GROMACS .gro file of C-alpha atoms in nm:
model
  233
    1UNK     CA    1   4.531   0.400   4.832
    2UNK     CA    2   4.526   0.469   4.472
    3UNK     CA    3   4.651   0.114   4.325
    4UNK     CA    4   4.363  -0.042   4.525
    5UNK     CA    5   4.120   0.205   4.296
    6UNK     CA    6   4.263   0.136   4.002
    7UNK     CA    7   4.261  -0.226   4.109
    8UNK     CA    8   3.823  -0.153   4.211
    9UNK     CA    9   3.742   0.007   3.868
   10UNK     CA   10   3.982  -0.305   3.647
   11UNK     CA   11   3.812  -0.540   3.778
   12UNK     CA   12   3.482  -0.320   3.800
   13UNK     CA   13   3.548  -0.314   3.432
   14UNK     CA   14   3.658  -0.675   3.392
   15UNK     CA   15   3.277  -0.758   3.559
   16UNK     CA   16   3.084  -0.630   3.311
   17UNK     CA   17   2.909  -0.786   3.022
   18UNK     CA   18   2.862  -0.655   2.732
   19UNK     CA   19   2.576  -0.653   2.540
   20UNK     CA   20   2.585  -0.628   2.184
   21UNK     CA   21   2.282  -0.543   1.982
   22UNK     CA   22   2.051  -0.771   1.819
   23UNK     CA   23   2.026  -0.747   1.450
   24UNK     CA   24   1.770  -0.546   1.230
   25UNK     CA   25   1.451  -0.752   1.185
   26UNK     CA   26   1.542  -0.730   0.753
   27UNK     CA   27   1.924  -0.861   0.793
   28UNK     CA   28   1.762  -1.179   0.605
   29UNK     CA   29   1.676  -0.940   0.266
   30UNK     CA   30   2.048  -0.789   0.198
   31UNK     CA   31   2.258  -1.084   0.292
   32UNK     CA   32   2.059  -1.346   0.042
   33UNK     CA   33   2.156  -1.097  -0.178
   34UNK     CA   34   2.413  -1.102  -0.194
   35UNK     CA   35   2.540  -1.452  -0.137
   36UNK     CA   36   2.323  -1.458  -0.461
   37UNK     CA   37   2.539  -1.184  -0.603
   38UNK     CA   38   2.851  -1.426  -0.504
   39UNK     CA   39   2.638  -1.759  -0.682
   40UNK     CA   40   2.567  -1.570  -1.022
   41UNK     CA   41   2.923  -1.397  -1.039
   42UNK     CA   42   3.161  -1.755  -0.996
   43UNK     CA   43   2.895  -1.906  -1.170
   44UNK     CA   44   2.937  -1.674  -1.508
   45UNK     CA   45   3.266  -1.675  -1.446
   46UNK     CA   46   3.361  -2.062  -1.390
   47UNK     CA   47   3.078  -2.206  -1.688
   48UNK     CA   48   3.266  -2.261  -1.971
   49UNK     CA   49   3.062  -2.030  -2.270
   50UNK     CA   50   2.859  -2.276  -2.481
   51UNK     CA   51   2.772  -2.067  -2.838
   52UNK     CA   52   2.493  -2.206  -3.114
   53UNK     CA   53   2.419  -2.210  -3.519
   54UNK     CA   54   2.123  -2.242  -3.651
   55UNK     CA   55   2.010  -2.390  -4.066
   56UNK     CA   56   1.727  -2.395  -4.178
   57UNK     CA   57   1.540  -2.657  -4.453
   58UNK     CA   58   1.248  -2.605  -4.637
   59UNK     CA   59   0.967  -2.823  -4.714
   60UNK     CA   60   0.872  -2.791  -5.114
   61UNK     CA   61   0.601  -2.871  -5.330
   62UNK     CA   62   0.607  -3.096  -5.671
   63UNK     CA   63   0.392  -2.919  -5.892
   64UNK     CA   64   0.108  -3.116  -5.821
   65UNK     CA   65   0.112  -3.114  -5.436
   66UNK     CA   66  -0.051  -2.812  -5.274
   67UNK     CA   67   0.116  -2.515  -5.046
   68UNK     CA   68  -0.080  -2.685  -4.737
   69UNK     CA   69   0.013  -3.017  -4.777
   70UNK     CA   70   0.435  -2.919  -4.735
   71UNK     CA   71   0.311  -2.701  -4.449
   72UNK     CA   72   0.199  -3.072  -4.271
   73UNK     CA   73   0.497  -3.228  -4.400
   74UNK     CA   74   0.705  -2.980  -4.234
   75UNK     CA   75   0.521  -3.005  -3.888
   76UNK     CA   76   0.628  -3.444  -3.924
   77UNK     CA   77   0.925  -3.376  -4.067
   78UNK     CA   78   1.081  -3.148  -3.791
   79UNK     CA   79   0.914  -3.405  -3.530
   80UNK     CA   80   1.181  -3.666  -3.673
   81UNK     CA   81   1.486  -3.430  -3.718
   82UNK     CA   82   1.664  -3.548  -3.374
   83UNK     CA   83   1.533  -3.912  -3.333
   84UNK     CA   84   1.791  -4.169  -3.329
   85UNK     CA   85   1.765  -4.272  -3.720
   86UNK     CA   86   1.885  -3.910  -3.829
   87UNK     CA   87   2.086  -3.890  -3.580
   88UNK     CA   88   2.247  -4.196  -3.713
   89UNK     CA   89   2.295  -4.061  -4.033
   90UNK     CA   90   2.437  -3.786  -3.887
   91UNK     CA   91   2.626  -3.869  -3.689
   92UNK     CA   92   3.005  -3.917  -3.875
   93UNK     CA   93   2.982  -3.544  -4.005
   94UNK     CA   94   2.943  -3.375  -3.690
   95UNK     CA   95   3.182  -3.576  -3.537
   96UNK     CA   96   3.035  -3.684  -3.175
   97UNK     CA   97   2.830  -3.981  -3.041
   98UNK     CA   98   2.452  -4.045  -3.084
   99UNK     CA   99   2.385  -3.977  -2.724
  100UNK     CA  100   2.586  -3.633  -2.722
  101UNK     CA  101   2.430  -3.519  -3.094
  102UNK     CA  102   2.104  -3.584  -2.896
  103UNK     CA  103   2.118  -3.337  -2.667
  104UNK     CA  104   2.382  -3.070  -2.854
  105UNK     CA  105   2.071  -3.012  -3.108
  106UNK     CA  106   1.714  -2.940  -3.079
  107UNK     CA  107   1.457  -2.875  -3.413
  108UNK     CA  108   1.189  -2.602  -3.445
  109UNK     CA  109   0.870  -2.549  -3.675
  110UNK     CA  110   0.625  -2.287  -3.764
  111UNK     CA  111   0.301  -2.365  -3.811
  112UNK     CA  112   0.241  -2.079  -4.116
  113UNK     CA  113   0.535  -2.136  -4.303
  114UNK     CA  114   0.704  -2.473  -4.417
  115UNK     CA  115   1.033  -2.418  -4.232
  116UNK     CA  116   1.221  -2.694  -4.039
  117UNK     CA  117   1.498  -2.460  -3.815
  118UNK     CA  118   1.759  -2.696  -3.694
  119UNK     CA  119   1.978  -2.564  -3.429
  120UNK     CA  120   2.290  -2.717  -3.285
  121UNK     CA  121   2.488  -2.594  -2.913
  122UNK     CA  122   2.866  -2.720  -2.795
  123UNK     CA  123   3.145  -2.521  -2.623
  124UNK     CA  124   3.299  -2.445  -3.002
  125UNK     CA  125   3.172  -2.229  -3.230
  126UNK     CA  126   3.249  -2.429  -3.537
  127UNK     CA  127   3.141  -2.753  -3.317
  128UNK     CA  128   2.823  -2.600  -3.307
  129UNK     CA  129   2.730  -2.552  -3.668
  130UNK     CA  130   2.852  -2.866  -3.795
  131UNK     CA  131   2.597  -3.011  -3.554
  132UNK     CA  132   2.312  -2.826  -3.744
  133UNK     CA  133   2.469  -2.851  -4.108
  134UNK     CA  134   2.498  -3.269  -4.023
  135UNK     CA  135   2.211  -3.335  -3.860
  136UNK     CA  136   2.048  -3.082  -4.132
  137UNK     CA  137   2.199  -3.259  -4.432
  138UNK     CA  138   2.088  -3.603  -4.275
  139UNK     CA  139   1.702  -3.466  -4.261
  140UNK     CA  140   1.704  -3.398  -4.650
  141UNK     CA  141   1.817  -3.735  -4.723
  142UNK     CA  142   1.644  -3.915  -4.589
  143UNK     CA  143   1.312  -3.714  -4.648
  144UNK     CA  144   1.402  -3.724  -4.996
  145UNK     CA  145   1.425  -4.105  -5.032
  146UNK     CA  146   0.991  -4.087  -5.022
  147UNK     CA  147   0.966  -3.751  -5.191
  148UNK     CA  148   0.829  -3.969  -5.500
  149UNK     CA  149   0.532  -4.047  -5.259
  150UNK     CA  150   0.491  -3.747  -5.088
  151UNK     CA  151   0.554  -3.492  -5.305
  152UNK     CA  152   0.726  -3.330  -5.105
  153UNK     CA  153   1.098  -3.246  -5.094
  154UNK     CA  154   1.297  -3.110  -4.817
  155UNK     CA  155   1.605  -2.836  -4.898
  156UNK     CA  156   1.880  -2.720  -4.751
  157UNK     CA  157   1.707  -2.308  -4.726
  158UNK     CA  158   2.011  -2.185  -4.524
  159UNK     CA  159   2.355  -2.339  -4.392
  160UNK     CA  160   2.457  -2.278  -4.051
  161UNK     CA  161   2.795  -2.094  -3.970
  162UNK     CA  162   3.017  -2.063  -3.645
  163UNK     CA  163   2.920  -1.822  -3.476
  164UNK     CA  164   3.107  -1.506  -3.307
  165UNK     CA  165   2.929  -1.453  -2.941
  166UNK     CA  166   2.790  -1.698  -2.708
  167UNK     CA  167   2.489  -1.760  -2.605
  168UNK     CA  168   2.567  -1.850  -2.293
  169UNK     CA  169   2.554  -1.542  -2.036
  170UNK     CA  170   2.797  -1.334  -1.922
  171UNK     CA  171   2.943  -1.326  -1.553
  172UNK     CA  172   2.746  -0.976  -1.521
  173UNK     CA  173   2.415  -1.063  -1.681
  174UNK     CA  174   2.449  -1.454  -1.458
  175UNK     CA  175   2.545  -1.198  -1.091
  176UNK     CA  176   2.232  -0.918  -1.133
  177UNK     CA  177   2.051  -1.266  -1.213
  178UNK     CA  178   2.146  -1.384  -0.871
  179UNK     CA  179   2.135  -1.041  -0.720
  180UNK     CA  180   1.756  -1.080  -0.773
  181UNK     CA  181   1.724  -1.429  -0.728
  182UNK     CA  182   1.906  -1.362  -0.375
  183UNK     CA  183   1.678  -1.069  -0.279
  184UNK     CA  184   1.313  -1.268  -0.421
  185UNK     CA  185   1.435  -1.553  -0.118
  186UNK     CA  186   1.568  -1.250   0.101
  187UNK     CA  187   1.181  -1.130   0.068
  188UNK     CA  188   0.991  -1.451   0.176
  189UNK     CA  189   1.246  -1.535   0.428
  190UNK     CA  190   1.116  -1.214   0.571
  191UNK     CA  191   0.773  -1.247   0.456
  192UNK     CA  192   0.769  -1.663   0.574
  193UNK     CA  193   0.927  -1.655   0.922
  194UNK     CA  194   0.713  -1.657   1.191
  195UNK     CA  195   0.719  -1.296   1.480
  196UNK     CA  196   0.881  -1.168   1.692
  197UNK     CA  197   0.746  -1.259   2.037
  198UNK     CA  198   0.685  -0.949   2.288
  199UNK     CA  199   0.950  -0.967   2.573
  200UNK     CA  200   0.613  -1.015   2.844
  201UNK     CA  201   0.503  -1.243   2.653
  202UNK     CA  202   0.865  -1.435   2.662
  203UNK     CA  203   0.845  -1.456   3.003
  204UNK     CA  204   0.525  -1.500   3.102
  205UNK     CA  205   0.585  -1.896   2.907
  206UNK     CA  206   0.917  -1.934   3.054
  207UNK     CA  207   0.769  -1.895   3.392
  208UNK     CA  208   0.905  -1.549   3.487
  209UNK     CA  209   0.743  -1.340   3.670
  210UNK     CA  210   0.544  -1.064   3.474
  211UNK     CA  211   0.636  -0.643   3.554
  212UNK     CA  212   0.401  -0.437   3.422
  213UNK     CA  213   0.286  -0.068   3.553
  214UNK     CA  214   0.072   0.077   3.586
  215UNK     CA  215  -0.089   0.490   3.674
  216UNK     CA  216  -0.183   0.497   4.024
  217UNK     CA  217  -0.520   0.642   4.018
  218UNK     CA  218  -0.809   0.576   4.345
  219UNK     CA  219  -0.976   0.336   4.374
  220UNK     CA  220  -1.422   0.389   4.291
  221UNK     CA  221  -1.514   0.307   4.683
  222UNK     CA  222  -1.212   0.514   4.775
  223UNK     CA  223  -1.344   0.774   4.625
  224UNK     CA  224  -1.694   0.777   4.748
  225UNK     CA  225  -1.585   0.724   5.113
  226UNK     CA  226  -1.285   1.031   5.047
  227UNK     CA  227  -1.606   1.248   4.976
  228UNK     CA  228  -1.830   1.092   5.241
  229UNK     CA  229  -1.595   1.220   5.483
  230UNK     CA  230  -1.596   1.597   5.342
  231UNK     CA  231  -1.928   1.589   5.359
  232UNK     CA  232  -1.970   1.502   5.734
  233UNK     CA  233  -1.721   1.771   5.816
   0.00000   0.00000   0.00000
């Protein structure tokens, strides 16, 4: 008897279906945040650091040229600092191809100052400085050939030096950015996804009967008939 009772209990337990609770409605938010944190941290660790060095060139007018003219020529020379002709002059000193040099150098000018900032970028700190100085020298040499006609001469104001720290974000910063981006995507997912349907509406769409419970209240006709019977009595 005991064995049969134990067997029934085991059969009863094995027949039970484990019901797992559904995840909370806000689960995409922490999930996306954790994914963004992992992706940002991995990007910061695996990506090689990048260095940047900047050299400055200034446009100087001669005795017969107005300062405003030098400011205008500084804007023009800043546009041709990354042109093919300037990079062809800079390529031998930079030590890299002209096509690659174009992607690793940029020039910036100021509307209030006749100064041109030439920035070189590379995975090597010394190479970044060499790129900036090579392009600055090439721009000065090519522009000074027409200095007699323009009345403006380009002079090297400050030479680039090898930086000691990279400009690319660290692993901690990349992880923080990934965490924020993932949290933002998770929040947008919560806002954009359709609302959950009520169980009753879902059963009605599937064709299953919907059982609704109401409080048992007497109908109006039955209540009036009961009053008439009591008055007759």
